[in-house]
Coordinates of C-alpha atoms and ligand atoms in Angstrom, one line a residue:
X245 CA 20.4 -10.6 12.8
X246 CA 21.4 -7.7 15.1
X247 CA 19.1 -7.4 18.2
X248 CA 17.9 -3.9 17.4
X249 CA 16.6 -4.8 14.0
X250 CA 12.9 -5.7 13.4
X251 CA 11.9 -9.2 12.4
X252 CA 10.7 -9.2 8.8
X253 CA 8.6 -12.2 7.9
X254 CA 9.7 -14.6 5.2
X255 CA 8.5 -13.8 1.6
X256 CA 8.1 -16.7 -0.8
X257 CA 7.6 -16.4 -4.5
X258 CA 5.8 -18.5 -7.2
X259 CA 5.6 -22.3 -6.8
X260 CA 7.8 -22.3 -3.7
X261 CA 5.2 -20.1 -2.0
X262 CA 2.6 -22.8 -2.1
X263 CA 5.2 -25.4 -1.0
X264 CA 6.2 -23.3 2.0
X265 CA 2.6 -22.6 2.9
X266 CA 1.7 -26.3 2.8
X267 CA 4.7 -27.1 4.9
X268 CA 3.7 -24.5 7.5
X269 CA 0.1 -25.7 7.5
X270 CA 1.2 -29.3 8.1
X271 CA 3.6 -28.3 10.8
X272 CA 1.1 -26.1 12.7
X273 CA -2.0 -28.2 12.3
X274 CA -4.3 -25.2 12.8
X275 CA -7.7 -25.8 14.4
X276 CA -9.4 -23.8 11.6
X277 CA -8.3 -21.8 8.6
X278 CA -10.3 -18.8 7.4
X279 CA -9.5 -17.1 4.1
X280 CA -10.6 -13.5 3.8
X281 CA -11.5 -12.3 0.3
X282 CA -13.4 -9.5 -1.4
X283 CA -16.0 -10.0 -4.0
X284 CA -13.4 -9.8 -6.8
X285 CA -10.7 -11.9 -5.3
X286 CA -13.3 -14.5 -4.3
X287 CA -14.1 -15.2 -8.0
X288 CA -10.8 -14.3 -9.6
X289 CA -8.1 -15.5 -7.1
X290 CA -9.6 -18.0 -4.7
X291 CA -10.2 -20.8 -7.2
X292 CA -6.6 -20.4 -8.5
X293 CA -5.2 -20.4 -5.0
X294 CA -7.2 -23.6 -4.0
X295 CA -6.0 -25.3 -7.2
X296 CA -2.4 -24.8 -6.1
X297 CA -2.9 -26.3 -2.6
X298 CA -2.4 -30.1 -2.9
X299 CA -3.9 -31.3 0.3
X300 CA -7.6 -30.9 0.8
X301 CA -8.4 -28.4 3.5
X302 CA -11.7 -27.3 5.0
X303 CA -11.1 -23.6 4.3
X304 CA -13.7 -21.2 5.7
X305 CA -14.2 -18.4 3.2
X306 CA -15.2 -15.0 4.6
X307 CA -16.1 -12.4 2.0
X308 CA -16.1 -8.6 2.5
X309 CA -17.0 -5.9 0.0
X310 CA -14.3 -4.4 -2.3
X311 CA -13.8 -0.6 -2.2
X312 CA -12.0 1.8 0.1
X313 CA -15.3 2.7 1.8
X314 CA -15.6 -0.9 3.0
X315 CA -12.2 -0.7 4.9
X316 CA -14.4 0.2 7.8
X317 CA -15.3 -0.8 11.3
X318 CA -18.6 -2.2 10.0
X319 CA -16.8 -4.6 7.7
X320 CA -14.5 -5.5 10.6
X321 CA -17.4 -6.3 12.8
X322 CA -18.9 -8.5 10.1
X323 CA -15.6 -10.4 9.8
X324 CA -15.3 -10.8 13.6
X325 CA -18.9 -12.1 13.8
X326 CA -18.0 -14.7 11.1
X327 CA -14.9 -15.8 13.0
X328 CA -17.1 -16.4 16.1
X329 CA -19.8 -18.1 14.0
X330 CA -17.2 -20.5 12.5
X331 CA -15.7 -21.0 15.9
X332 CA -12.1 -19.9 15.2
X333 CA -9.9 -20.0 18.3
X334 CA -6.4 -19.0 19.3
X335 CA -5.0 -21.9 17.3
X336 CA -6.7 -20.8 14.1
X337 CA -5.2 -19.1 11.1
X338 CA -6.4 -16.3 8.8
X339 CA -5.2 -16.0 5.2
X340 CA -5.7 -12.6 3.6
X341 CA -6.2 -13.1 -0.1
X342 CA -6.5 -9.8 -1.8
X343 CA -5.1 -6.3 -2.4
X344 CA -4.2 -3.7 0.2
X345 CA -7.8 -3.5 1.3
X346 CA -7.9 -7.2 2.3
X347 CA -4.4 -7.3 3.8
X348 CA -5.1 -4.1 5.8
X349 CA -8.5 -5.1 7.2
X350 CA -7.7 -8.9 7.4
X351 CA -4.5 -8.3 9.4
X352 CA -6.3 -5.8 11.7
X353 CA -9.1 -8.3 12.4
X354 CA -6.7 -11.1 13.0
X355 CA -4.5 -9.0 15.3
X356 CA -7.4 -8.1 17.5
X357 CA -9.5 -11.3 17.4
X358 CA -9.0 -13.1 20.7
X359 CA -6.1 -10.7 21.3
X360 CA -4.4 -11.8 18.1
X361 CA -4.2 -14.9 16.0
X362 CA -1.8 -15.8 13.3
X363 CA -2.3 -14.6 9.8
X364 CA -0.6 -14.9 6.4
X365 CA -0.8 -12.3 3.6
X366 CA -1.2 -13.3 -0.1
X367 CA -1.3 -10.0 -2.0
X368 CA -3.2 -10.2 -5.3
X369 CA -2.6 -6.6 -6.6
X370 CA 0.7 -5.1 -7.6
X371 CA 0.3 -2.5 -4.9
X372 CA -0.2 -5.2 -2.3
X373 CA 2.9 -7.1 -3.6
X374 CA 5.3 -4.2 -3.3
X375 CA 3.8 -2.3 -0.4
X376 CA 0.6 -2.9 1.5
X377 CA 1.2 -6.6 2.4
X378 CA 4.6 -5.7 4.0
X379 CA 5.6 -3.5 6.9
X380 CA 3.2 -4.6 9.6
X381 CA 0.9 -1.6 9.5
X382 CA -2.7 -2.8 9.4
X383 CA -5.9 -0.9 9.8
X384 CA -9.1 0.6 8.8
X385 CA -10.4 4.0 8.0
X386 CA -12.5 5.8 10.6
X387 CA -14.5 9.1 10.8
X388 CA -13.4 9.9 7.3
X389 CA -9.8 9.6 8.1
X390 CA -7.6 7.0 6.4
X391 CA -6.0 4.3 8.5
X392 CA -7.1 5.9 11.8
X393 CA -7.6 2.6 13.7
X394 CA -5.2 -0.2 13.5
X395 CA -2.4 -2.4 14.7
X396 CA 1.3 -2.9 14.1
X397 CA 1.7 -6.6 13.6
X398 CA 3.4 -8.8 11.1
X399 CA 2.1 -11.8 9.2
X400 CA 3.8 -15.1 9.6
X401 CA 4.7 -15.1 5.9
X402 CA 3.9 -13.3 2.7
X403 CA 3.3 -15.3 -0.5
X404 CA 3.7 -13.7 -3.9
X405 CA 2.4 -15.3 -7.0
X406 CA 2.6 -13.0 -10.1
X407 CA 0.0 -15.1 -11.8
X408 CA -2.7 -13.3 -9.7
X409 CA -1.8 -10.1 -11.7
X410 CA -3.2 -11.7 -14.9
X411 CA -6.7 -10.5 -14.1
X412 CA -5.7 -7.2 -12.6
X413 CA -7.0 -4.2 -14.6
X414 CA -4.5 -1.7 -16.1
X415 CA -5.4 1.2 -13.8
X416 CA -4.9 -1.0 -10.7
X417 CA -1.5 -2.2 -12.1
X418 CA -0.4 1.4 -12.6
X419 CA -1.6 2.3 -9.1
X420 CA 0.9 -0.3 -7.8
X421 CA 3.6 1.1 -10.1
X422 CA 3.4 4.5 -8.3
X423 CA 4.6 3.0 -5.1
X424 CA 7.4 1.3 -6.9
X425 CA 8.4 4.7 -8.5
X426 CA 8.4 6.1 -5.0
X427 CA 10.7 3.4 -3.7
X428 CA 13.2 4.3 -6.5
X429 CA 12.9 8.0 -5.9
X430 CA 13.5 7.9 -2.1
X431 CA 16.4 5.4 -2.1
X432 CA 17.6 3.9 -5.4
X433 CA 18.2 5.7 -8.6
X434 CA 18.9 2.5 -10.6
X435 CA 15.5 1.1 -9.5
X436 CA 13.8 4.4 -10.7
X437 CA 15.5 4.2 -14.0
X438 CA 14.7 0.5 -14.5
X439 CA 11.0 1.1 -13.7
X440 CA 10.8 3.5 -16.7
X441 CA 10.5 0.4 -19.1
X442 CA 7.8 -1.3 -17.0
X443 CA 4.2 -1.1 -18.2
X444 CA 1.0 -3.1 -18.2
X445 CA 1.9 -4.2 -21.7
X446 CA 5.6 -4.9 -20.9
X447 CA 6.0 -6.9 -17.7
X448 CA 9.2 -8.8 -18.8
X449 CA 11.2 -7.5 -15.8
X450 CA 8.3 -7.6 -13.3
X451 CA 9.6 -10.3 -10.9
X452 CA 13.0 -8.6 -10.5
X453 CA 11.4 -5.2 -10.1
X454 CA 8.8 -6.3 -7.5
X455 CA 11.6 -8.0 -5.5
X456 CA 13.7 -4.9 -5.6
X457 CA 10.8 -2.6 -4.7
X458 CA 9.6 -4.7 -1.7
X459 CA 13.2 -5.0 -0.5
X460 CA 13.5 -1.2 -0.4
X461 CA 10.4 -1.0 1.7
X462 CA 11.5 -3.8 4.1
X463 CA 15.0 -2.4 4.5
X464 CA 13.4 0.8 5.8
X465 CA 10.8 -1.0 8.0
X466 CA 13.5 -3.2 9.4
X467 CA 15.4 -0.2 10.8
X468 CA 12.3 1.9 11.9
X469 CA 9.2 -0.2 12.3
X470 CA 7.3 2.5 14.3
X471 CA 8.0 5.5 12.0
X472 CA 10.2 7.4 14.4
X473 CA 12.4 8.7 11.6
X474 CA 13.6 6.7 8.5
X475 CA 10.2 5.2 7.8
X476 CA 8.9 8.7 7.1
X477 CA 10.8 8.4 3.8
X478 CA 7.9 6.3 2.6
X479 CA 5.6 9.3 3.0
X480 CA 7.2 11.0 0.0
X481 CA 4.3 12.0 -2.4
X482 CA 1.8 10.9 0.3
X483 CA 1.4 14.2 2.2
X484 CA -0.3 15.9 -0.8
X485 CA -1.4 12.6 -2.3
X486 CA -3.5 11.8 0.7
X487 CA -5.0 15.3 0.8
X488 CA -5.9 14.9 -2.9
X489 CA -7.5 11.5 -2.2
X490 CA -9.5 12.9 0.7
X491 CA -10.6 15.9 -1.5
X492 CA -11.7 13.5 -4.3
X493 CA -13.7 11.4 -2.0
X494 CA -15.4 14.2 -0.2
X495 CA -16.1 16.2 -3.4
X496 CA -16.8 13.2 -5.6
X497 CA -14.2 14.5 -8.0
X498 CA -11.6 12.9 -10.4
X499 CA -13.7 9.8 -11.1
X500 CA -12.8 7.6 -8.2
X501 CA -9.1 8.3 -8.3
X502 CA -7.0 5.3 -7.2
X503 CA -4.5 5.5 -4.3
X504 CA -1.4 5.2 -6.6
X505 CA -2.8 7.7 -9.1
X506 CA -3.1 10.3 -6.3
X507 CA 0.3 9.5 -5.0
X508 CA 1.8 10.0 -8.5
X509 CA 0.3 13.6 -8.5
X510 CA 1.6 14.0 -5.0
X511 CA 5.1 13.0 -6.1
X512 CA 5.2 15.6 -8.9
X513 CA 4.0 18.3 -6.5
X514 CA 6.5 17.3 -3.8
X515 CA 9.3 17.0 -6.3
X516 CA 8.7 20.7 -7.1
X517 CA 8.6 21.5 -3.4
X518 CA 11.9 19.5 -3.0
X519 CA 13.5 21.8 -5.6
X520 CA 12.5 24.8 -3.4
X521 CA 13.4 23.4 0.0
X522 CA 16.3 21.1 -0.7
X523 CA 17.6 22.2 -4.0
X524 CA 16.6 19.0 -5.9
X525 CA 18.1 19.8 -9.3
X526 CA 15.6 21.3 -11.8
X527 CA 16.5 18.5 -14.4
X528 CA 15.4 15.9 -11.8
X529 CA 12.1 17.6 -11.2
X530 CA 11.4 17.7 -14.9
X531 CA 12.4 14.0 -15.3
X532 CA 10.1 13.0 -12.4
X533 CA 7.2 15.1 -13.9
X534 CA 7.6 13.7 -17.4
X535 CA 8.0 10.1 -16.3
X536 CA 5.0 10.1 -14.1
X537 CA 2.9 12.1 -16.6
X538 CA 3.5 9.4 -19.2
X539 CA 1.9 6.8 -16.9
X540 CA -0.9 8.7 -15.2
X541 CA -3.6 11.1 -16.5
X542 CA -3.4 14.7 -15.7
X543 CA -5.9 16.1 -13.1
X544 CA -7.5 19.4 -13.8
X545 CA -7.3 21.3 -10.5
X546 CA -9.4 24.5 -10.3
X547 CA -8.2 27.4 -8.1
X548 CA -10.9 26.6 -5.5
X549 CA -9.8 22.9 -5.5
X550 CA -6.3 23.8 -4.7
X551 CA -7.5 26.0 -1.8
X552 CA -9.6 23.1 -0.4
X553 CA -6.8 20.6 -0.8
X554 CA -4.3 22.9 1.1
X555 CA -7.0 23.5 3.7
X556 CA -7.5 19.8 4.1
X557 CA -3.8 19.4 4.5
X558 CA -3.4 22.0 7.1
X559 CA -6.4 21.0 9.1
X560 CA -5.7 17.3 8.9
X561 CA -6.3 16.0 12.4
X562 CA -3.1 14.0 12.1
X563 CA -0.9 17.1 12.0
X564 CA 0.2 18.7 15.2
X565 CA -0.8 22.4 15.6
X566 CA -1.6 22.6 11.8
X567 CA 2.1 22.2 10.9
X568 CA 2.5 19.9 7.9
X569 CA 5.8 18.0 7.7
X570 CA 7.0 16.6 4.4
X571 CA 9.5 14.0 3.3
X572 CA 11.3 15.5 0.3
X573 CA 14.0 14.6 -2.2
X574 CA 17.6 15.9 -2.1
X575 CA 18.2 14.1 -5.4
X576 CA 16.7 11.1 -7.2
X577 CA 17.5 8.2 -4.8
X578 CA 17.9 10.3 -1.6
X579 CA 15.3 11.7 0.9
X580 CA 15.1 14.0 3.9
X581 CA 12.2 14.2 6.4
X582 CA 10.3 16.5 8.8
X583 CA 10.5 19.5 6.5
X584 CA 8.0 22.3 7.0
X585 CA 6.8 24.0 3.8
X586 CA 5.2 27.4 3.4
X587 CA 1.7 27.5 1.8
X588 CA 3.0 29.7 -1.0
X589 CA 5.3 27.0 -2.2
X590 CA 2.5 24.5 -2.2
X591 CA 0.4 26.8 -4.4
X592 CA 3.4 27.2 -6.8
X593 CA 3.7 23.4 -7.0
X594 CA 0.1 23.1 -8.3
X595 CA 1.0 25.8 -11.0
X596 CA 4.1 23.8 -11.9
X597 CA 2.0 20.6 -12.1
X598 CA -0.5 22.2 -14.5
X599 CA 2.1 23.7 -16.9
Ligands
NAD11 P1 -7.7 -3.0 -3.3 O1 -7.3 -4.0 -2.3 O2 -8.9 -2.2 -3.0 O3 -7.8 -3.7 -4.7 C1 -8.0 -2.9 -5.9 C2 -9.2 -3.6 -6.7 O4 -8.6 -4.7 -7.4 C3 -10.3 -4.1 -5.9 O5 -11.5 -3.9 -6.6 C4 -10.0 -5.6 -5.8 O6 -11.2 -6.4 -5.6 C5 -9.4 -5.9 -7.1 N1 -8.5 -7.0 -7.2 C6 -7.6 -7.4 -6.2 N2 -6.9 -8.4 -6.7 C7 -7.3 -8.6 -8.0 C8 -6.8 -9.5 -9.0 N3 -5.8 -10.3 -8.9 N4 -7.5 -9.4 -10.2 C9 -8.5 -8.5 -10.4 N5 -8.9 -7.7 -9.5 C10 -8.3 -7.7 -8.3 O7 -6.5 -1.9 -3.6 P2 -4.9 -1.9 -3.5 O8 -4.5 -0.9 -4.4 O9 -4.3 -3.3 -3.6 O10 -4.7 -1.4 -2.0 C11 -5.1 -0.1 -1.6 C12 -5.3 -0.1 -0.1 O11 -4.0 -0.5 0.5 C13 -5.6 1.2 0.5 O12 -6.6 1.0 1.5 C14 -4.4 1.7 1.1 O13 -4.6 2.5 2.2 C15 -3.7 0.4 1.6 N6 -2.3 0.5 1.7 C16 -1.8 0.0 2.9 C17 -0.4 0.0 3.1 C18 0.2 -0.6 4.4 O14 1.4 -0.4 4.6 N7 -0.6 -1.2 5.2 C19 0.5 0.5 2.1 C20 -0.1 1.0 1.0 C21 -1.5 1.0 0.8

């Protein structure tokens, strides 16, 4: 490995994942092991996980509530208090068993407890498997802003068992697919094309597609872990997608839209913007729109909604001097970053989305 490349933790799949985990647990002989779960992964995933671990361990189970609003400092405090109550120390381990919520908050809590203890991510949602469990960004929402407080720190390993997906609802599965589509759009046209046949009902190629998708993310993170340049590719669809998510949360609209569903809309809008700013061919824009529309329901944006979303975007505290920078597509499979976009084009993109 060249010295200027980031260390990416090992990723193990299926039965070999449990074998590698047990080997690691035996080798390290941790003082305590806490598993962080939410109320769903506690009942749906934890029993299955324990069944796959041969040796009897005295796992401490710490439960936090599911739902984005619980990716909070309050939940973090509750987990820290439990870690203290159960006397975890610097030689203890945290296992994060859940979707992006659990790997985000669990990794954050582990990275800050006693200045950082080891943790392992076991994603149980598709979005977690292809995206959230990887990349080393961990954190919580704060002051109504997503991922405002957090750490940049990698797990010791990531374990992927597709069997966890057997209980995942269809809308959550599709939410994960959105990030896979994004990986194809920003860097691999073949992956984009292969994803068109994936659905909740047809998961025949899922293992191959998940591996490809997480490899794309990790190949970017390896080069640019701190988002100085290349990692900004991963923001394609997220600039407007996040503004739509925030709008939906604040206005209680779009019936609890999921992260990936908002990103799918963001990708259609930003594909249109790409055609204006980077000359993404019209046929590619149409292809992106029709493929994503097949998978996600269409949101009905009123004029005043669009105004509010654009205002949220421009006044987002994360932007410098109100200048919004986009990651946009040159063509399917190729991306450019740091592109300023005029408000007029964003308005047009919403009209394109609706027609
Ligand atoms: P999530 O963790 O909230 O899980 C979605 C729902 O599925 C929850 O109700 C959960 O309890 C349930 N669930 C989890 N596993 C299940 C299973 N196997 N069977 C049945 N139900 C199950 O959501 P998510 O979509 O996995 O992750 C979204 C979060 O990830 C967001 O907070 C987002 O900001 C974050 N994220 C982080 C990164 C990163 O790089 N750190 C990247 C993308 C997204």
